[in-house]
mmCIF file of C-alpha atoms in Angstrom:
data_model
loop_
_atom_site.group_PDB
_atom_site.id
_atom_site.type_symbol
_atom_site.label_atom_id
_atom_site.label_comp_id
_atom_site.label_asym_id
_atom_site.label_seq_id
_atom_site.Cartn_x
_atom_site.Cartn_y
_atom_site.Cartn_z
ATOM 1 C CA UNK Y 1 157.866 34.876 38.211
ATOM 2 C CA UNK Y 2 154.667 33.954 40.017
ATOM 3 C CA UNK Y 3 153.034 36.199 42.603
ATOM 4 C CA UNK Y 4 152.568 33.259 44.971
ATOM 5 C CA UNK Y 5 155.640 31.228 45.874
ATOM 6 C CA UNK Y 6 155.578 27.437 45.837
ATOM 7 C CA UNK Y 7 158.511 25.020 46.043
ATOM 8 C CA UNK Y 8 159.096 23.608 42.551
ATOM 9 C CA UNK Y 9 159.178 20.008 43.700
ATOM 10 C CA UNK Y 10 158.211 17.624 46.476
ATOM 11 C CA UNK Y 11 158.441 13.888 46.876
ATOM 12 C CA UNK Y 12 157.423 11.032 49.106
ATOM 13 C CA UNK Y 13 156.996 7.299 49.233
ATOM 14 C CA UNK Y 14 153.657 5.499 49.163
ATOM 15 C CA UNK Y 15 151.834 5.827 52.458
ATOM 16 C CA UNK Y 16 153.803 8.867 53.568
ATOM 17 C CA UNK Y 17 152.448 12.298 54.389
ATOM 18 C CA UNK Y 18 153.741 15.214 52.350
ATOM 19 C CA UNK Y 19 153.100 18.898 52.653
ATOM 20 C CA UNK Y 20 153.654 21.748 50.245
ATOM 21 C CA UNK Y 21 153.595 25.443 50.927
ATOM 22 C CA UNK Y 22 152.270 28.533 49.196
ATOM 23 C CA UNK Y 23 153.400 31.933 50.378
ATOM 24 C CA UNK Y 24 152.056 35.315 49.442
ATOM 25 C CA UNK Y 25 151.426 38.685 51.019
ATOM 26 C CA UNK Y 26 148.773 40.710 52.756
ATOM 27 C CA UNK Y 27 147.135 41.768 49.491
ATOM 28 C CA UNK Y 28 146.456 38.200 48.420
ATOM 29 C CA UNK Y 29 146.618 35.225 50.800
ATOM 30 C CA UNK Y 30 146.523 37.541 53.802
ATOM 31 C CA UNK Y 31 143.134 38.884 52.729
ATOM 32 C CA UNK Y 32 141.501 36.078 50.803
ATOM 33 C CA UNK Y 33 140.784 32.382 50.807
ATOM 34 C CA UNK Y 34 143.120 30.001 49.013
ATOM 35 C CA UNK Y 35 142.198 27.314 46.491
ATOM 36 C CA UNK Y 36 144.333 24.394 45.383
ATOM 37 C CA UNK Y 37 144.260 22.691 41.982
ATOM 38 C CA UNK Y 38 145.657 19.338 40.968
ATOM 39 C CA UNK Y 39 146.935 18.888 37.428
ATOM 40 C CA UNK Y 40 147.601 15.301 36.454
ATOM 41 C CA UNK Y 41 150.043 14.824 33.559
ATOM 42 C CA UNK Y 42 148.563 15.918 30.248
ATOM 43 C CA UNK Y 43 145.236 17.005 31.716
ATOM 44 C CA UNK Y 44 143.473 20.196 32.747
ATOM 45 C CA UNK Y 45 143.697 21.412 36.342
ATOM 46 C CA UNK Y 46 141.021 20.167 38.697
ATOM 47 C CA UNK Y 47 139.709 21.828 41.858
ATOM 48 C CA UNK Y 48 141.184 20.033 44.871
ATOM 49 C CA UNK Y 49 140.640 22.385 47.837
ATOM 50 C CA UNK Y 50 138.572 25.558 48.044
ATOM 51 C CA UNK Y 51 138.066 28.156 50.769
ATOM 52 C CA UNK Y 52 141.385 27.167 52.394
ATOM 53 C CA UNK Y 53 140.310 23.735 53.602
ATOM 54 C CA UNK Y 54 137.113 22.562 51.917
ATOM 55 C CA UNK Y 55 137.089 19.490 49.692
ATOM 56 C CA UNK Y 56 134.738 19.261 46.724
ATOM 57 C CA UNK Y 57 132.628 16.165 46.475
ATOM 58 C CA UNK Y 58 134.743 13.246 45.320
ATOM 59 C CA UNK Y 59 138.078 14.485 46.670
ATOM 60 C CA UNK Y 60 139.456 12.012 49.225
ATOM 61 C CA UNK Y 61 139.957 13.190 52.790
ATOM 62 C CA UNK Y 62 143.647 12.352 52.377
ATOM 63 C CA UNK Y 63 143.903 15.862 50.962
ATOM 64 C CA UNK Y 64 143.721 18.776 53.385
ATOM 65 C CA UNK Y 65 144.432 22.477 53.246
ATOM 66 C CA UNK Y 66 145.227 25.141 55.790
ATOM 67 C CA UNK Y 67 146.068 28.817 55.922
ATOM 68 C CA UNK Y 68 147.878 30.991 58.415
ATOM 69 C CA UNK Y 69 148.540 34.648 57.829
ATOM 70 C CA UNK Y 70 149.933 35.107 54.326
ATOM 71 C CA UNK Y 71 150.812 31.460 53.777
ATOM 72 C CA UNK Y 72 148.874 28.327 52.973
ATOM 73 C CA UNK Y 73 149.673 24.641 52.906
ATOM 74 C CA UNK Y 74 148.409 21.526 51.207
ATOM 75 C CA UNK Y 75 148.903 18.169 52.909
ATOM 76 C CA UNK Y 76 148.493 14.748 51.372
ATOM 77 C CA UNK Y 77 148.433 11.763 53.690
ATOM 78 C CA UNK Y 78 148.610 8.099 52.727
ATOM 79 C CA UNK Y 79 150.442 9.057 49.550
ATOM 80 C CA UNK Y 80 149.511 7.053 46.460
ATOM 81 C CA UNK Y 81 151.129 6.749 43.038
ATOM 82 C CA UNK Y 82 148.121 8.387 41.413
ATOM 83 C CA UNK Y 83 148.830 11.546 43.419
ATOM 84 C CA UNK Y 84 151.776 12.292 41.131
ATOM 85 C CA UNK Y 85 150.805 15.633 39.658
ATOM 86 C CA UNK Y 86 151.440 19.349 39.702
ATOM 87 C CA UNK Y 87 149.698 21.262 42.485
ATOM 88 C CA UNK Y 88 148.852 24.961 42.196
ATOM 89 C CA UNK Y 89 147.635 27.396 44.812
ATOM 90 C CA UNK Y 90 145.512 30.379 43.788
ATOM 91 C CA UNK Y 91 143.862 33.372 45.354
ATOM 92 C CA UNK Y 92 142.629 36.877 44.556
ATOM 93 C CA UNK Y 93 145.079 39.761 44.765
ATOM 94 C CA UNK Y 94 143.708 43.162 45.742
ATOM 95 C CA UNK Y 95 146.741 45.049 44.413
ATOM 96 C CA UNK Y 96 146.443 43.485 40.968
ATOM 97 C CA UNK Y 97 142.648 43.194 41.042
ATOM 98 C CA UNK Y 98 142.942 39.722 39.636
ATOM 99 C CA UNK Y 99 143.547 36.076 40.334
ATOM 100 C CA UNK Y 100 147.104 34.963 40.985
ATOM 101 C CA UNK Y 101 148.617 31.498 40.983
ATOM 102 C CA UNK Y 102 151.677 29.909 42.480
ATOM 103 C CA UNK Y 103 154.268 28.502 40.121
ATOM 104 C CA UNK Y 104 153.207 24.991 41.010
ATOM 105 C CA UNK Y 105 154.775 22.120 42.938
ATOM 106 C CA UNK Y 106 155.565 18.925 41.043
ATOM 107 C CA UNK Y 107 154.910 15.952 43.319
ATOM 108 C CA UNK Y 108 156.830 12.738 42.710
ATOM 109 C CA UNK Y 109 155.839 9.489 44.391
ATOM 110 C CA UNK Y 110 159.030 7.462 44.731
ATOM 111 C CA UNK H 1 126.620 18.680 35.078
ATOM 112 C CA UNK H 2 128.203 21.694 33.423
ATOM 113 C CA UNK H 3 130.950 21.018 30.898
ATOM 114 C CA UNK H 4 133.175 23.450 29.017
ATOM 115 C CA UNK H 5 134.953 22.951 25.698
ATOM 116 C CA UNK H 6 137.435 25.299 24.040
ATOM 117 C CA UNK H 7 137.687 25.642 20.281
ATOM 118 C CA UNK H 8 139.565 27.772 17.792
ATOM 119 C CA UNK H 9 142.609 27.906 15.521
ATOM 120 C CA UNK H 10 145.656 26.067 16.788
ATOM 121 C CA UNK H 11 148.045 28.304 14.862
ATOM 122 C CA UNK H 12 148.075 32.093 14.780
ATOM 123 C CA UNK H 13 150.577 34.338 13.014
ATOM 124 C CA UNK H 14 152.540 36.956 14.963
ATOM 125 C CA UNK H 15 150.808 40.358 15.212
ATOM 126 C CA UNK H 16 147.411 38.798 14.442
ATOM 127 C CA UNK H 17 144.483 38.264 16.798
ATOM 128 C CA UNK H 18 143.969 35.011 18.672
ATOM 129 C CA UNK H 19 140.276 34.076 18.884
ATOM 130 C CA UNK H 20 138.893 31.232 20.984
ATOM 131 C CA UNK H 21 135.401 30.121 21.937
ATOM 132 C CA UNK H 22 134.300 28.232 25.022
ATOM 133 C CA UNK H 23 131.095 26.241 24.602
ATOM 134 C CA UNK H 24 129.153 25.618 27.788
ATOM 135 C CA UNK H 25 126.874 22.619 28.010
ATOM 136 C CA UNK H 26 124.675 21.332 30.811
ATOM 137 C CA UNK H 27 123.734 24.778 32.046
ATOM 138 C CA UNK H 28 122.951 28.314 30.927
ATOM 139 C CA UNK H 29 125.770 30.822 30.747
ATOM 140 C CA UNK H 30 123.355 33.617 31.625
ATOM 141 C CA UNK H 31 122.016 32.220 34.876
ATOM 142 C CA UNK H 32 123.473 31.846 38.330
ATOM 143 C CA UNK H 33 126.293 33.673 40.077
ATOM 144 C CA UNK H 34 129.251 32.820 37.917
ATOM 145 C CA UNK H 35 132.178 34.381 36.176
ATOM 146 C CA UNK H 36 133.256 32.785 32.899
ATOM 147 C CA UNK H 37 137.018 32.773 32.818
ATOM 148 C CA UNK H 38 140.055 32.271 30.605
ATOM 149 C CA UNK H 39 143.361 30.945 31.955
ATOM 150 C CA UNK H 40 146.479 29.979 30.016
ATOM 151 C CA UNK H 41 149.543 27.819 30.565
ATOM 152 C CA UNK H 42 152.735 27.986 28.470
ATOM 153 C CA UNK H 43 154.391 24.626 27.967
ATOM 154 C CA UNK H 44 156.158 23.494 31.123
ATOM 155 C CA UNK H 45 155.104 26.579 33.027
ATOM 156 C CA UNK H 46 152.467 27.676 35.506
ATOM 157 C CA UNK H 47 148.958 29.019 35.172
ATOM 158 C CA UNK H 48 148.150 32.625 34.267
ATOM 159 C CA UNK H 49 144.711 34.188 34.719
ATOM 160 C CA UNK H 50 143.697 36.135 31.613
ATOM 161 C CA UNK H 51 140.316 37.540 32.593
ATOM 162 C CA UNK H 52 136.646 36.904 33.198
ATOM 163 C CA UNK H 53 133.125 37.985 32.341
ATOM 164 C CA UNK H 54 130.199 37.949 34.749
ATOM 165 C CA UNK H 55 126.677 36.878 33.861
ATOM 166 C CA UNK H 56 125.790 40.596 33.864
ATOM 167 C CA UNK H 57 128.427 41.248 31.213
ATOM 168 C CA UNK H 58 130.970 43.055 33.386
ATOM 169 C CA UNK H 59 134.587 42.092 32.779
ATOM 170 C CA UNK H 60 137.908 42.000 34.608
ATOM 171 C CA UNK H 61 141.270 41.495 32.946
ATOM 172 C CA UNK H 62 144.816 40.701 33.990
ATOM 173 C CA UNK H 63 146.556 44.098 34.075
ATOM 174 C CA UNK H 64 149.503 42.701 32.116
ATOM 175 C CA UNK H 65 147.207 41.726 29.226
ATOM 176 C CA UNK H 66 144.413 44.249 29.582
ATOM 177 C CA UNK H 67 145.315 46.361 26.566
ATOM 178 C CA UNK H 68 145.102 43.339 24.261
ATOM 179 C CA UNK H 69 142.263 41.247 25.698
ATOM 180 C CA UNK H 70 138.535 41.163 25.104
ATOM 181 C CA UNK H 71 136.217 38.597 26.660
ATOM 182 C CA UNK H 72 132.594 38.538 25.577
ATOM 183 C CA UNK H 73 129.500 36.380 25.685
ATOM 184 C CA UNK H 74 128.095 35.211 22.362
ATOM 185 C CA UNK H 75 124.406 34.963 21.538
ATOM 186 C CA UNK H 76 124.461 31.211 21.993
ATOM 187 C CA UNK H 77 125.692 29.530 25.146
ATOM 188 C CA UNK H 78 129.306 30.453 24.474
ATOM 189 C CA UNK H 79 131.846 32.983 25.586
ATOM 190 C CA UNK H 80 134.921 34.023 23.703
ATOM 191 C CA UNK H 81 138.452 35.335 24.071
ATOM 192 C CA UNK H 82 140.219 37.699 21.718
ATOM 193 C CA UNK H 83 143.897 38.500 22.244
ATOM 194 C CA UNK H 84 145.382 40.974 19.788
ATOM 195 C CA UNK H 85 148.914 41.605 18.559
ATOM 196 C CA UNK H 86 150.115 38.157 19.593
ATOM 197 C CA UNK H 87 153.758 37.148 19.835
ATOM 198 C CA UNK H 88 155.515 33.866 20.490
ATOM 199 C CA UNK H 89 155.133 34.591 24.209
ATOM 200 C CA UNK H 90 151.393 34.020 23.831
ATOM 201 C CA UNK H 91 151.939 30.399 22.797
ATOM 202 C CA UNK H 92 150.184 28.336 25.443
ATOM 203 C CA UNK H 93 147.394 25.958 26.295
ATOM 204 C CA UNK H 94 144.301 28.079 26.835
ATOM 205 C CA UNK H 95 141.663 26.907 29.306
ATOM 206 C CA UNK H 96 138.189 28.194 29.938
ATOM 207 C CA UNK H 97 136.667 27.681 33.370
ATOM 208 C CA UNK H 98 133.654 28.619 35.440
ATOM 209 C CA UNK H 99 134.307 30.709 38.545
ATOM 210 C CA UNK H 100 131.683 30.189 41.216
ATOM 211 C CA UNK H 101 130.895 33.378 43.119
ATOM 212 C CA UNK H 102 130.558 32.774 46.859
ATOM 213 C CA UNK H 103 131.494 36.013 48.556
ATOM 214 C CA UNK H 104 135.237 36.202 49.117
ATOM 215 C CA UNK H 105 135.835 32.536 48.406
ATOM 216 C CA UNK H 106 135.289 31.994 44.720
ATOM 217 C CA UNK H 107 136.828 29.061 42.918
ATOM 218 C CA UNK H 108 137.356 27.663 39.382
ATOM 219 C CA UNK H 109 135.341 24.550 38.636
ATOM 220 C CA UNK H 110 134.872 22.991 36.157
ATOM 221 C CA UNK H 111 137.604 23.566 33.592
ATOM 222 C CA UNK H 112 137.636 22.818 29.896
ATOM 223 C CA UNK H 113 140.163 20.338 28.563
ATOM 224 C CA UNK H 114 142.304 23.124 27.112
ATOM 225 C CA UNK H 115 143.394 23.976 23.594
ATOM 226 C CA UNK H 116 146.935 24.572 22.402
ATOM 227 C CA UNK H 117 147.530 27.790 20.496
ATOM 228 C CA UNK H 118 150.882 28.281 18.807
ATOM 229 C CA UNK H 119 151.982 31.683 17.570
ATOM 230 C CA UNK H 120 154.283 31.239 14.608
ATOM 231 C CA UNK H 121 154.678 32.440 11.060
#
């Protein structure tokens, strides 16, 4: 069982906006920034969002992140078929003195 | 542009030691403010942080694996993972990644392509 809680699945149609959540506690999300990773089928994870809401160069502005208290969210607007992937949140946990991940949300574009 | 590539045996027998190497190209492993990290992913499951080594040589490990894990930097531009006393539960795709140090907002980028390690007799 993952330290951070993510819904196992999400879906949307092309052009829609979808959001996915990541909940933790004061020792992790409540105290640290959250990063999001996108894992396309059969590939390695790729950095999607860092420091809660920053996009690395090359990541479309359709992707946005936010954090409030001990929870974080990833939003994808203008959904496209190539967005079908698993999305993982991650942050540092002071209690464990290590990085923790969510269990991942599998996004399906209908 | 920094790139990482994992290598090592794809099959390890139970109770033996899993050994993997991550080769870093496009940059020096001994310069900059980075941790060099190992992360694994069992088939169909989520990501698990294994541990990391800083450019200074200091290490941090996942408490659940700490007694079995050693991460070290080799003489060349590589770093390695050793996981002892493996069982079938250690079967996973193992990734190496670079963790950029930026105060309280570090992140993993880039990642290697991953290598599948199966523990079986």
